[in-house]
Short mmCIF file of C-alpha atoms (C1' of nucleotides) in Angstrom, two decimals:
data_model
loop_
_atom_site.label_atom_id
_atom_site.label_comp_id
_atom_site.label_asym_id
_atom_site.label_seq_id
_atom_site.Cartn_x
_atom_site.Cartn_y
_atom_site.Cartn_z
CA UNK A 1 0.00 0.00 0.00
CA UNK A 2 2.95 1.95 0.29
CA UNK A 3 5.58 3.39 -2.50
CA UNK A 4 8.49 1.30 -2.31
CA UNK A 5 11.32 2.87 -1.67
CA UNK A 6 13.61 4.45 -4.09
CA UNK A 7 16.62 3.23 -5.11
CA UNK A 8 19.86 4.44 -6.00
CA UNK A 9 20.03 6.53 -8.75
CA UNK A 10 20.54 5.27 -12.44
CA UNK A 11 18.84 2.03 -11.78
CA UNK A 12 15.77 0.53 -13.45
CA UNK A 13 13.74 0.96 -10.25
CA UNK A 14 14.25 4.97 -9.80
CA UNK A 15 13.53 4.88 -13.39
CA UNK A 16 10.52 3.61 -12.57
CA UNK A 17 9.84 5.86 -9.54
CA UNK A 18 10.84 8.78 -11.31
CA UNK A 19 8.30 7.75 -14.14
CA UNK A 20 5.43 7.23 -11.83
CA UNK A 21 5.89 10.40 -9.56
CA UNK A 22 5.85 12.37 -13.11
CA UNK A 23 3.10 10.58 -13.92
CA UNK A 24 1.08 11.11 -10.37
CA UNK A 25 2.23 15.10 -10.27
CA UNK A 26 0.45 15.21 -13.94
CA UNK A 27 3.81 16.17 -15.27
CA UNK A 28 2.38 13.43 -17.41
CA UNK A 29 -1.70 12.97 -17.34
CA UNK A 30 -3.39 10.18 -18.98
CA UNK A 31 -2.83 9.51 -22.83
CA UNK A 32 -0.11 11.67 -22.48
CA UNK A 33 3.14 10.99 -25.05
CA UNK A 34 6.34 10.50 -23.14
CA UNK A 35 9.93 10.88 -24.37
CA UNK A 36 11.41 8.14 -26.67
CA UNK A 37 13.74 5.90 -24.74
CA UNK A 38 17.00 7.55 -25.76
CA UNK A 39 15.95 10.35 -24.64
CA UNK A 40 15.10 9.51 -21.71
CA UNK A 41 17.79 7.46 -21.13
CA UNK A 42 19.91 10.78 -21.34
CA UNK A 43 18.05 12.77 -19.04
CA UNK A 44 17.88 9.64 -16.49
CA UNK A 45 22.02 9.42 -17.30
CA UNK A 46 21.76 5.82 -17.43
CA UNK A 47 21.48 3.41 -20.56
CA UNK A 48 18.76 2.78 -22.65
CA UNK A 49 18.65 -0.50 -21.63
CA UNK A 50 17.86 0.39 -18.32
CA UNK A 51 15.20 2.96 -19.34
CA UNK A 52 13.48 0.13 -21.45
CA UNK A 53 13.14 -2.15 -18.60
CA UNK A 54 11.35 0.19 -16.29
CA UNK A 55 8.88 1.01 -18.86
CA UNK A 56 8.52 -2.71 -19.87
CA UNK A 57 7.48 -3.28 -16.73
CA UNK A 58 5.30 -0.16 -16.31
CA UNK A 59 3.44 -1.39 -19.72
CA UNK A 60 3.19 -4.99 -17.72
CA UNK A 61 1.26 -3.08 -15.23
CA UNK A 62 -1.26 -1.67 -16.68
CA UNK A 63 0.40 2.20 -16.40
CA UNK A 64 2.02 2.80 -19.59
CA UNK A 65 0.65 1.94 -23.23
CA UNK A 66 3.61 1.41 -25.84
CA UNK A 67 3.60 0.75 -29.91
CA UNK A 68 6.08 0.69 -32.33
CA UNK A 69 6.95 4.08 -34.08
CA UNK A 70 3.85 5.54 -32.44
CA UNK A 71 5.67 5.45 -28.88
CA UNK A 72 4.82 5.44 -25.34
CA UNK A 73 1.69 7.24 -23.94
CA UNK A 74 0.23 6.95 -20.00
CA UNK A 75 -2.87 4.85 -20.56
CA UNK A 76 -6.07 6.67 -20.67
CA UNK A 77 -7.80 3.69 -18.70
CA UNK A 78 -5.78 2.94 -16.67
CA UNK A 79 -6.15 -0.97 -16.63
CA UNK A 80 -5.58 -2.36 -13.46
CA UNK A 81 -3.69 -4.92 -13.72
CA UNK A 82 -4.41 -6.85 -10.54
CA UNK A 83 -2.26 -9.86 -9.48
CA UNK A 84 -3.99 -12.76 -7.90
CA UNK A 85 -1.84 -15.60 -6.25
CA UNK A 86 -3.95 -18.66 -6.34
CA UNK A 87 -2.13 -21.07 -3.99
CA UNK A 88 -2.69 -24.24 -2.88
CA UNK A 89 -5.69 -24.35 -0.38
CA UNK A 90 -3.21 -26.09 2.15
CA UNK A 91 -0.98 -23.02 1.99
CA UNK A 92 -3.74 -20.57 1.95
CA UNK A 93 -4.96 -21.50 5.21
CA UNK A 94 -1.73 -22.02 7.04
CA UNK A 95 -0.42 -18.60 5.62
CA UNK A 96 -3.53 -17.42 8.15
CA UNK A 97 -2.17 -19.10 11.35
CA UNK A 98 -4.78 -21.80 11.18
CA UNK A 99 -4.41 -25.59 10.63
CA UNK A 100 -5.19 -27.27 7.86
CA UNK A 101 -7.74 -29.97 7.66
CA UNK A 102 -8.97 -32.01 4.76
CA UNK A 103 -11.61 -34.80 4.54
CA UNK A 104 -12.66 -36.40 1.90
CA UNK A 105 -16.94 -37.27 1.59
CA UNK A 106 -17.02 -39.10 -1.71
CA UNK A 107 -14.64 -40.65 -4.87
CA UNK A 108 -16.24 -42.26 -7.43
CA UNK A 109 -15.05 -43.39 -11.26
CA UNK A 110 -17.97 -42.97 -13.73
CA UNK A 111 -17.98 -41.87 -16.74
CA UNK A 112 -18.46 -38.06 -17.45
CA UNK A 113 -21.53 -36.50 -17.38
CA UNK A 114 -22.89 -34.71 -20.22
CA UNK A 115 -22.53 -31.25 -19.06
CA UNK A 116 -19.03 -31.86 -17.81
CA UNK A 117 -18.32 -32.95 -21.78
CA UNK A 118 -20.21 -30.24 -23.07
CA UNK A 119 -17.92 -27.75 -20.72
CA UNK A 120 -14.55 -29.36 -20.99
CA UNK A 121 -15.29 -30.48 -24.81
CA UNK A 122 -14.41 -33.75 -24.36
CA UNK A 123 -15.92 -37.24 -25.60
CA UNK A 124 -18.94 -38.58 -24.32
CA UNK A 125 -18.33 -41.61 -22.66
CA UNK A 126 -14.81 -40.62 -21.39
CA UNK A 127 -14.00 -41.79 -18.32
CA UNK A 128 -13.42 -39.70 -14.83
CA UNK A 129 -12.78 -39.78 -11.43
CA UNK A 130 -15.21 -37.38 -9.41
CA UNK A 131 -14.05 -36.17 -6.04
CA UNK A 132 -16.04 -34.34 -2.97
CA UNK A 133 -14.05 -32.97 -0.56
CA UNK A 134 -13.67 -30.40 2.39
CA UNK A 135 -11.16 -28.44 3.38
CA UNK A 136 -10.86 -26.73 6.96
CA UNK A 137 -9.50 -24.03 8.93
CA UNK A 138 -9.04 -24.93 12.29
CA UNK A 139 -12.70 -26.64 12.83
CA UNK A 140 -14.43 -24.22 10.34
CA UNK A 141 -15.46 -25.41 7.02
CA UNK A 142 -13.12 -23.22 4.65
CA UNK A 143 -13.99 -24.77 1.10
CA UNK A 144 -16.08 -27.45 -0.28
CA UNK A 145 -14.08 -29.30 -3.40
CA UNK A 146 -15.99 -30.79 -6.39
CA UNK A 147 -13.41 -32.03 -8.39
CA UNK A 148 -13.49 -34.23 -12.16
CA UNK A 149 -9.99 -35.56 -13.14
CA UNK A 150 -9.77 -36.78 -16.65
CA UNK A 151 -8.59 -40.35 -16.54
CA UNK A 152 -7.61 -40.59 -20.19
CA UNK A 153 -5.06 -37.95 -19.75
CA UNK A 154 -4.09 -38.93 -15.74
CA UNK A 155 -4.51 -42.51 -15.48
CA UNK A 156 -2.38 -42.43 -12.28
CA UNK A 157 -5.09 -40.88 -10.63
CA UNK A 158 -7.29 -44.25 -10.44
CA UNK A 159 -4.09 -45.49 -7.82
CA UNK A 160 -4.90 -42.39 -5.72
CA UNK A 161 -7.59 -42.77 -2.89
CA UNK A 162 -7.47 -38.60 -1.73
CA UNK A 163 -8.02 -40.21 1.57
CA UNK A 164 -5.56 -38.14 3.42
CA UNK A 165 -4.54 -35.55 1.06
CA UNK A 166 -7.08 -33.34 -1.59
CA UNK A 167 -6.91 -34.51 -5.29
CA UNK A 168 -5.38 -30.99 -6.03
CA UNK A 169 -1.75 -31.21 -3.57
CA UNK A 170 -1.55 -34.60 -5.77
CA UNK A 171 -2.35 -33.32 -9.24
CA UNK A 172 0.23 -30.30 -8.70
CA UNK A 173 2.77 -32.62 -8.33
CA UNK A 174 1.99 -35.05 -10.36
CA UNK A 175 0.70 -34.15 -13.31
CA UNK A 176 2.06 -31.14 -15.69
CA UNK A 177 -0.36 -28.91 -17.10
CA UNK A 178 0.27 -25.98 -19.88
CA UNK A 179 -2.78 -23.82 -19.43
CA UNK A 180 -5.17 -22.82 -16.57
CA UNK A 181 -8.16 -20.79 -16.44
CA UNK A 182 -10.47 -19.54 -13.76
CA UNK A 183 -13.82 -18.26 -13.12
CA UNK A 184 -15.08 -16.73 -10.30
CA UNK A 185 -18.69 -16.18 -9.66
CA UNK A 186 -21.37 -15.77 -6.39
CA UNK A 187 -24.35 -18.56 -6.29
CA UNK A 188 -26.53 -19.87 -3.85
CA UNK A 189 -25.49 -23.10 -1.99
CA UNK A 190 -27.10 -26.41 -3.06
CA UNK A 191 -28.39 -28.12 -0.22
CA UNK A 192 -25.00 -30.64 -0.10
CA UNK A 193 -22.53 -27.73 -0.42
CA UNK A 194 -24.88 -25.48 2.15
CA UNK A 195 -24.63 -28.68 4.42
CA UNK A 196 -20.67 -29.32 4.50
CA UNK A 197 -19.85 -25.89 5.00
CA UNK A 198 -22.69 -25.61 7.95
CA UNK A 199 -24.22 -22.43 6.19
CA UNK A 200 -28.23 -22.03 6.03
CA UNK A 201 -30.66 -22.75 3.27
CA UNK A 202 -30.51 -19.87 0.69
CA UNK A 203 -26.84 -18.43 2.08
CA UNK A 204 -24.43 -17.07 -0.74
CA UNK A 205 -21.21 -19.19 -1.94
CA UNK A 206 -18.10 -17.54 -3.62
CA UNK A 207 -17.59 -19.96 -6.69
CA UNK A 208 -14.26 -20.07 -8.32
CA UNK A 209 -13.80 -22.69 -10.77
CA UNK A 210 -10.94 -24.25 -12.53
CA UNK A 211 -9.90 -26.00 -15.57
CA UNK A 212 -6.06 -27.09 -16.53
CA UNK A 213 -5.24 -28.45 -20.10
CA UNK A 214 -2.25 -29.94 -20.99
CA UNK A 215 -1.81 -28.85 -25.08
CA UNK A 216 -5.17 -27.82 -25.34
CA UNK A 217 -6.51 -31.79 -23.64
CA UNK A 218 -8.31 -30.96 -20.52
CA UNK A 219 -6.88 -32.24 -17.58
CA UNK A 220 -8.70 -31.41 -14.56
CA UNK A 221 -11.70 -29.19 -14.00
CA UNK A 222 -12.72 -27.92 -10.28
CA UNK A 223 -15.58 -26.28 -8.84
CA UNK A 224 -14.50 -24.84 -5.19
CA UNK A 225 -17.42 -23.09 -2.88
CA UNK A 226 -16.61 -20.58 0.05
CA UNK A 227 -18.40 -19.29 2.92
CA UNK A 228 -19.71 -15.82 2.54
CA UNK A 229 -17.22 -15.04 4.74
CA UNK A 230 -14.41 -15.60 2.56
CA UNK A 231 -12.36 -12.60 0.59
CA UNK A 232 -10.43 -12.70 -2.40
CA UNK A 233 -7.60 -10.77 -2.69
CA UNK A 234 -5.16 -8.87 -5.12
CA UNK A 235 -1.76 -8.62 -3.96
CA UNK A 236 0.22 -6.04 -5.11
CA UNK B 1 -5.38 -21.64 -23.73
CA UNK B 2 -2.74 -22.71 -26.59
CA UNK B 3 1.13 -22.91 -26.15
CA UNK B 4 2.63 -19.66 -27.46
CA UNK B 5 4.27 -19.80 -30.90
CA UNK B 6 7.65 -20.63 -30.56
CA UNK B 7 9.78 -18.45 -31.93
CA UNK B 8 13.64 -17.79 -33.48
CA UNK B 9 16.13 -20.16 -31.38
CA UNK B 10 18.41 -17.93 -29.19
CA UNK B 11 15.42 -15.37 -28.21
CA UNK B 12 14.22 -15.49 -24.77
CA UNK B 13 10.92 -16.77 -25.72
CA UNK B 14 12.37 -20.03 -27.58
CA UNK B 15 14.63 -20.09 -24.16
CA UNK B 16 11.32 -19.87 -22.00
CA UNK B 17 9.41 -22.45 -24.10
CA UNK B 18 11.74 -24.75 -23.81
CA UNK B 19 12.40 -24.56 -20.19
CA UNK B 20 8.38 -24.83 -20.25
CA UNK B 21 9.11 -27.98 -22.66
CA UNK B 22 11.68 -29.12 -20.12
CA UNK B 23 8.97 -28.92 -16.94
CA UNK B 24 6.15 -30.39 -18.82
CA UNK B 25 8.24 -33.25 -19.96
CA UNK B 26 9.43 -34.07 -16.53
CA UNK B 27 13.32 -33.72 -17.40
CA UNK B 28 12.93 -31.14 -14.09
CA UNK B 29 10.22 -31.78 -12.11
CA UNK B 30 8.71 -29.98 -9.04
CA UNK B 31 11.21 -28.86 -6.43
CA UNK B 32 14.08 -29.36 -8.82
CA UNK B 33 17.33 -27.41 -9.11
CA UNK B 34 17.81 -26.03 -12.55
CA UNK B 35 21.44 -25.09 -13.81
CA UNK B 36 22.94 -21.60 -12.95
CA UNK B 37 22.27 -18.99 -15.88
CA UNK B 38 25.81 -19.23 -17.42
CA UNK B 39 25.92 -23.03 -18.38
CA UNK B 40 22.40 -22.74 -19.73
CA UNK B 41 23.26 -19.58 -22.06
CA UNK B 42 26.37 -22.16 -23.15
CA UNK B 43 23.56 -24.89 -24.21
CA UNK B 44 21.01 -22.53 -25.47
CA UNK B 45 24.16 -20.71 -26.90
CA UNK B 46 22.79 -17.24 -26.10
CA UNK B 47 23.81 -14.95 -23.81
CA UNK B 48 23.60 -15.01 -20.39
CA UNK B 49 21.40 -11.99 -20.24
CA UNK B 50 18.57 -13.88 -22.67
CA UNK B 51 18.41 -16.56 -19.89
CA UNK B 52 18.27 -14.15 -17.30
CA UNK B 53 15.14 -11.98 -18.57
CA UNK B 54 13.33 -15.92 -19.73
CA UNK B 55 13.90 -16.73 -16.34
CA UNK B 56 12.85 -13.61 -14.70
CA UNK B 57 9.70 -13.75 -16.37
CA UNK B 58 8.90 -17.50 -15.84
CA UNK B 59 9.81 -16.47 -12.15
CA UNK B 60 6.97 -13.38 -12.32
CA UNK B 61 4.40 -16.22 -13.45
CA UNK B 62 5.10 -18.38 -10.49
CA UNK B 63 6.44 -21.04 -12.75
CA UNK B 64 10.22 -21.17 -10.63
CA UNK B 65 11.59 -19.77 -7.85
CA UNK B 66 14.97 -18.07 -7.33
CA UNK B 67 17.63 -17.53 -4.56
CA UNK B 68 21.03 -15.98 -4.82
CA UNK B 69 23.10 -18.55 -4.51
CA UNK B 70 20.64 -20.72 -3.60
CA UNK B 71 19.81 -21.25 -8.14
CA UNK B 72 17.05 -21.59 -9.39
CA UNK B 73 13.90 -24.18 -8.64
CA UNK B 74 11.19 -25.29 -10.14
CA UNK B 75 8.07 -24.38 -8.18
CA UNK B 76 7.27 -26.82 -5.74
CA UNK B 77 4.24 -25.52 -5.58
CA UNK B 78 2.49 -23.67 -9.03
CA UNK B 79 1.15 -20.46 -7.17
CA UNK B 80 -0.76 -19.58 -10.59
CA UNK B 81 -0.72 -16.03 -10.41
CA UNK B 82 -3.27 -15.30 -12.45
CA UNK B 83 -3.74 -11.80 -13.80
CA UNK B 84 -7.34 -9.88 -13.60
CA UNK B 85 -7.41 -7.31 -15.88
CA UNK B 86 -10.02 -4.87 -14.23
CA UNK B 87 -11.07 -2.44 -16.77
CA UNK B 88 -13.81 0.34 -16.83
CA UNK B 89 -17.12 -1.00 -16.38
CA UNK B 90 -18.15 1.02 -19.51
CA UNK B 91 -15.04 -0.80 -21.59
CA UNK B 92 -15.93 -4.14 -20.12
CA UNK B 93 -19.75 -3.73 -21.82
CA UNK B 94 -18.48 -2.74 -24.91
CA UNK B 95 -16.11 -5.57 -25.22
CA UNK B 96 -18.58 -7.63 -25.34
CA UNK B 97 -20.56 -6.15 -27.94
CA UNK B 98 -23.54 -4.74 -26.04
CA UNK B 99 -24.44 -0.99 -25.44
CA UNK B 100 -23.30 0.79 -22.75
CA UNK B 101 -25.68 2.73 -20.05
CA UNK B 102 -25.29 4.73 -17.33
CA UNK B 103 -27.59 5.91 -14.93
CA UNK B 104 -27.10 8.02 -11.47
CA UNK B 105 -29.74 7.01 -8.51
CA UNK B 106 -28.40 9.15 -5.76
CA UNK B 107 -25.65 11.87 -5.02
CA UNK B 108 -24.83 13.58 -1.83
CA UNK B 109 -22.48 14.87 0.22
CA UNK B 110 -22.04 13.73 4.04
CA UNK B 111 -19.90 12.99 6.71
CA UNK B 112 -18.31 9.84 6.23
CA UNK B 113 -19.76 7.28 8.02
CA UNK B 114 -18.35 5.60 11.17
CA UNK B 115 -18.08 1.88 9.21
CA UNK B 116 -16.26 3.79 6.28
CA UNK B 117 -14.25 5.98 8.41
CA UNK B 118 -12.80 2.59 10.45
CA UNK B 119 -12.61 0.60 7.40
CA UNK B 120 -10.41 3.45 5.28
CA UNK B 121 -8.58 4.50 8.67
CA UNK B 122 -9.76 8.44 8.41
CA UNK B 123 -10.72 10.58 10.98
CA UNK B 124 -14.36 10.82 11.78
CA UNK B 125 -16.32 13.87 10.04
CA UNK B 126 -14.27 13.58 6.90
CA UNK B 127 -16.43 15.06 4.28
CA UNK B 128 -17.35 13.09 1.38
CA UNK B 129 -19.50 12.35 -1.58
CA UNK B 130 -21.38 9.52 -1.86
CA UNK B 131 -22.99 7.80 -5.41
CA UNK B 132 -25.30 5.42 -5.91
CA UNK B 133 -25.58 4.68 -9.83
CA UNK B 134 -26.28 1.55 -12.01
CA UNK B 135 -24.62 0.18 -15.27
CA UNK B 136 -26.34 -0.87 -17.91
CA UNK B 137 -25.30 -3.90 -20.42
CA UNK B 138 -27.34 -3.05 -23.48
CA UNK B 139 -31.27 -2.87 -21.05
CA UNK B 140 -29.93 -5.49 -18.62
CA UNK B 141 -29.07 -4.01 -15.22
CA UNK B 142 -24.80 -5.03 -15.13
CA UNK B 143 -23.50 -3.49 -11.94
CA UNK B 144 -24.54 -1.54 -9.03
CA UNK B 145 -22.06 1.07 -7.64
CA UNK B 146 -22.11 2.51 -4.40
CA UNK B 147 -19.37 4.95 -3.87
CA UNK B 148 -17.44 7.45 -1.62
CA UNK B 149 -15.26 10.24 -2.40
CA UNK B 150 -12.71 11.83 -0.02
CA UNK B 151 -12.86 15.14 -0.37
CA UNK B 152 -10.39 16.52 1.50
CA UNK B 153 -8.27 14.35 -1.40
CA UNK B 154 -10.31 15.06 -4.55
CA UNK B 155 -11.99 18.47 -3.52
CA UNK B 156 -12.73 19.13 -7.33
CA UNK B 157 -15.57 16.32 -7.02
CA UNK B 158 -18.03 18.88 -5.02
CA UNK B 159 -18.42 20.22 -9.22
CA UNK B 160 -19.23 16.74 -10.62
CA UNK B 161 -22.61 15.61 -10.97
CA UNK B 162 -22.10 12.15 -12.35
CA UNK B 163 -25.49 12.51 -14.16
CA UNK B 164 -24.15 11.49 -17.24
CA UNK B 165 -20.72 9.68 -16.45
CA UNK B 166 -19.87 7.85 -13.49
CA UNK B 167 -17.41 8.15 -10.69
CA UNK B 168 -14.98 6.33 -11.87
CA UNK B 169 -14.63 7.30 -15.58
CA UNK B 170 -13.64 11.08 -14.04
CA UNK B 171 -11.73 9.69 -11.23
CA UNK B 172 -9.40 7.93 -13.47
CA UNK B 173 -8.88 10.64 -15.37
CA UNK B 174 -8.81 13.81 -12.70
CA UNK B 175 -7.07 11.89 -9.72
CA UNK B 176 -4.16 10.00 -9.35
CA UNK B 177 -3.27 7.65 -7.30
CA UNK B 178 -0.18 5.44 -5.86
CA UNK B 179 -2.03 2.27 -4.75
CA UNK B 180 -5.33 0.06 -4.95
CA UNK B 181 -6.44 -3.14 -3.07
CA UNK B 182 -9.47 -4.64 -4.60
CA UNK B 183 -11.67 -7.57 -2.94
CA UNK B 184 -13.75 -10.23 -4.09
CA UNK B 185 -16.56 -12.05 -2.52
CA UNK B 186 -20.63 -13.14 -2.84
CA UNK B 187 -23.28 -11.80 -0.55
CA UNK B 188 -27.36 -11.58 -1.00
CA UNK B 189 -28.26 -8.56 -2.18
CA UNK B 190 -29.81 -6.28 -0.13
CA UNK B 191 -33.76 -4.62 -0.76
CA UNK B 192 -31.95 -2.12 -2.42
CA UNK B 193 -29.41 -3.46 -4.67
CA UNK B 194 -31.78 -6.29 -5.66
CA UNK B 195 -34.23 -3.71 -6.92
CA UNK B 196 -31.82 -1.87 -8.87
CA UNK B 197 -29.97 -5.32 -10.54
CA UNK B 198 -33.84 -6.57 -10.51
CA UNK B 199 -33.09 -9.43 -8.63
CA UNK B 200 -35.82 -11.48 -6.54
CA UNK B 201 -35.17 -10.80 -2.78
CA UNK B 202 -32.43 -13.43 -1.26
CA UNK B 203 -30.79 -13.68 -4.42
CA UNK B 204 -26.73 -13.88 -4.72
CA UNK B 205 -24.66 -11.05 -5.77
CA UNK B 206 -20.84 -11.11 -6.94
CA UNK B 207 -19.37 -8.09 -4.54
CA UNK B 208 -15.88 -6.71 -5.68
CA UNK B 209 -14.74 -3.85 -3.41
CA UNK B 210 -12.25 -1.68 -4.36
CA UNK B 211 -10.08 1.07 -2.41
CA UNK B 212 -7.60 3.43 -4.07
CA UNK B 213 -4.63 5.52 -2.07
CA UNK B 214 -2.34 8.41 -2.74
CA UNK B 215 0.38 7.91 -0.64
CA UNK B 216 -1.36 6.19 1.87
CA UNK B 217 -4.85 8.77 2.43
CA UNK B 218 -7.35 6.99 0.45
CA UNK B 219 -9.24 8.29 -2.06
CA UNK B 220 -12.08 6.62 -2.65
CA UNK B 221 -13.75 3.75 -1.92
CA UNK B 222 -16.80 1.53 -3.88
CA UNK B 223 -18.60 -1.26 -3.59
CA UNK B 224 -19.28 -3.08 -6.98
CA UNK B 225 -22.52 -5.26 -7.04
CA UNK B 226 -22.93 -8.09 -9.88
CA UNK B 227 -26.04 -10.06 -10.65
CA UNK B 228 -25.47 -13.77 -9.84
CA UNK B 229 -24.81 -14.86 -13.76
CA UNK B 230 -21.89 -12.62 -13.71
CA UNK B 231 -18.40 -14.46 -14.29
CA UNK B 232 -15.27 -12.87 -13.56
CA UNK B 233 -11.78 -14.34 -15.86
CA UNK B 234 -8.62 -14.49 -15.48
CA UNK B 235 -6.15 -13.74 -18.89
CA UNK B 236 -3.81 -15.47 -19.34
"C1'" DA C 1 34.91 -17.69 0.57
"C1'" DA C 2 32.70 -18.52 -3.28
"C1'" DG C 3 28.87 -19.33 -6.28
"C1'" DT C 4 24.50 -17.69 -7.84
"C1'" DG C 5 21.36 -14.39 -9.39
"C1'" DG C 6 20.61 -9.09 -10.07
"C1'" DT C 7 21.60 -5.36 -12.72
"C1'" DC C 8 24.03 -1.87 -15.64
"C1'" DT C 9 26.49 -0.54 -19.91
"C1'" DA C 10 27.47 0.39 -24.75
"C1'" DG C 11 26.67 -0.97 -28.90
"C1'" DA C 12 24.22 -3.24 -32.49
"C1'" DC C 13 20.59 -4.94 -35.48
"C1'" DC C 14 15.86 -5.92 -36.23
"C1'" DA C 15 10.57 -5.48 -36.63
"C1'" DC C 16 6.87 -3.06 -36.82
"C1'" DG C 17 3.61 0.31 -38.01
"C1'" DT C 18 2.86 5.20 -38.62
"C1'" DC C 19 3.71 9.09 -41.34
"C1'" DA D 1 10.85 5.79 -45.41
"C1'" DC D 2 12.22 6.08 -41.01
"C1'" DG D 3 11.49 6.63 -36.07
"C1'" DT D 4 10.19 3.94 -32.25
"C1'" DG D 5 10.38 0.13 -29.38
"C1'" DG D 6 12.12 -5.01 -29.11
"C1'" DT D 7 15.83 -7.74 -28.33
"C1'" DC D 8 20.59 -9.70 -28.28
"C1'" DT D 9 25.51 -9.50 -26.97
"C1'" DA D 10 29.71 -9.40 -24.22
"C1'" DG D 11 31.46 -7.85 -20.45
"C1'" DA D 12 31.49 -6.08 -15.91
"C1'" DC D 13 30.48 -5.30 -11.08
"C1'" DC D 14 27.45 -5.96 -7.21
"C1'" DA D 15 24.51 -8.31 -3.51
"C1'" DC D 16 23.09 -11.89 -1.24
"C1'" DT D 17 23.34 -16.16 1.17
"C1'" DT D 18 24.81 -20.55 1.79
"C1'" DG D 19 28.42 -24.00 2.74
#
DNA sequence: AAGTGGTCTAGACCACGTC
DNA sequence: ACGTGGTCTAGACCACTTG
């Protein structure tokens, strides 16, 4: 929430303080066209190189808009881009003090249901193991687990009971992925999910949901439930 | 959701997609020391600087972890940090084709509140402006905003009606800032917010709550209200 | 003490897209 | 066409932290 502090002089990092504080005194206001890089670079007394990685990484962030020949403007919307560090549930919860608990309430191999091939756009027919499970914090429900592993592309998984540990802590080490993607949404509990995590009839869930593909094959796909109580949040 | 192109051997995008190539395919495996930068640049026969920024960046996406000294590791543990762009609300219609709308409910300037005053850490009697406005996605109701101004910070907002734009389209544009924090969770709608999103009454609502700082004295403050078939993505 | 990453420099060439 | 950013190189010195 702070600035971070400034560095020596002549390094990327002032470059990139300078560049902001300009920015934040409307030395620079938004859509604004800065100074090419060599120019910079001069007035900074440092190498281009340098000046070029500070607003790489300003253009990574959301604060700085570049093209080719047309140069480098402050965005106009300025895009936040936040950063969110989706870590393993385990993790999550210790990094809060609490301890950990998982349990699993139900592993079954079936074959997928039609909506799940419809959503992952796989074969009907192609076989999965489906996994309910809840994860604690301390003695409070923290997040209920429905998870679908694609045998075809993990057969592995059929030697692994999640008894003691969620399917997720074994996928992650297990099996390589190339491509994630997550949704996050707010729905009303079904009666089982409502049930595991103690809430009432009718209270709200936060929904995220993932799906990992290895080369474009879907490998896993998760749908994870929270307590009302539960907050996301950015980091940086 | 595809692997990246791979590009010219001896850029720092072949150098990254093969490290990728390396991970997937198990020659290093989670937890696993990779070789220092110099013997890699010898067997990617580039220079040691290529490996450094394909590494940095594979290190920015959680994919290893570094240590003076220590080398270089592949994550033990994938913290996917996923990336959220959060755009205007006004952008984030139009990308997806439909018109869109703006319209203000309520505007009025106040004390701050005790809850808001303890929750943004200002002194009590702070004056402030507070908005109530919805969004439009082509007729549908998209978003609900309730928001509040500090304006000892942004005095120039006492002149903005936000009749025809809202909050944040000016704010962007008028005020900077140094730092935001943004939360995510799902709550029922109040009387209120359920009207305006017309929602039946108990019905879920996706909540993302957003604070913005300049050098530590917030700005501004807003609670964003979703209807319940609202998803929120990750790129990348 | 020594090895590893972190960063800067000076120079070069290239790729793109605007003018 | 040509100006702007995109990237690579070779070398150097520094900063951290582990053995």
């Amino acid at each position: 929430m702070t600035t971070q502090q400034s560095s020596k002089i002549g390094t990327y990092r002032a470059v990139k303080a300078e560049i902001l504080r300009r920015i934040r005194n409307r030395d620079w206001g938004p859509g604004d066209l800065l100074p090419p890089e060599v120019e910079l670079a001069e007035d900074f007394g440092c190498a281009r190189a340098t000046v070029n990685r500070a607003m790489r990484e300003l253009t990574d962030e959301g604060v700085l808009h570049r093209r080719r020949r047309a140069g480098t403007r402050v965005s106009a919307e300025p895009v936040r881009r936040a950063r969110l560090d989706i870590a393993l549930t385990r993790s999550e919860i210790e990094a809060t003090g609490k301890t950990y608990g998982y349990k699993l309430l139900e592993r079954k191999e079936e074959n997928a249901p039609a909506w799940l091939c419809k959503s992952l756009d796989i074969a009907s027919g192609t076989p999965i193991i489906h996994v309910s499970a809840l994860h604690f914090a301390g003695n409070k429900p923290w997040q209920h687990e429905l998870r679908w592993i694609n045998l075809n592309v993990a057969p592995e998984a059929a030697n692994e009971t999640f008894t003691k540990t969620g399917p997720n802590e074994w996928l992650v080490s297990a099996v390589p992925f190339s491509d994630a993607a997550v949704e996050f949404s707010a729905a009303i509990a079904n009666s089982d999910t409502a049930h595991q995590l103690k809430l009432d009839k009718g209270a709200p869930v936060f929904v995220a949901e993932r799906t990992t593909w290895l080369h474009s094959t879907p490998i896993t796909h998760a749908r994870l439930s929270y307590p009302p109580d539960y907050r996301m949040r950015t980091t940086l």
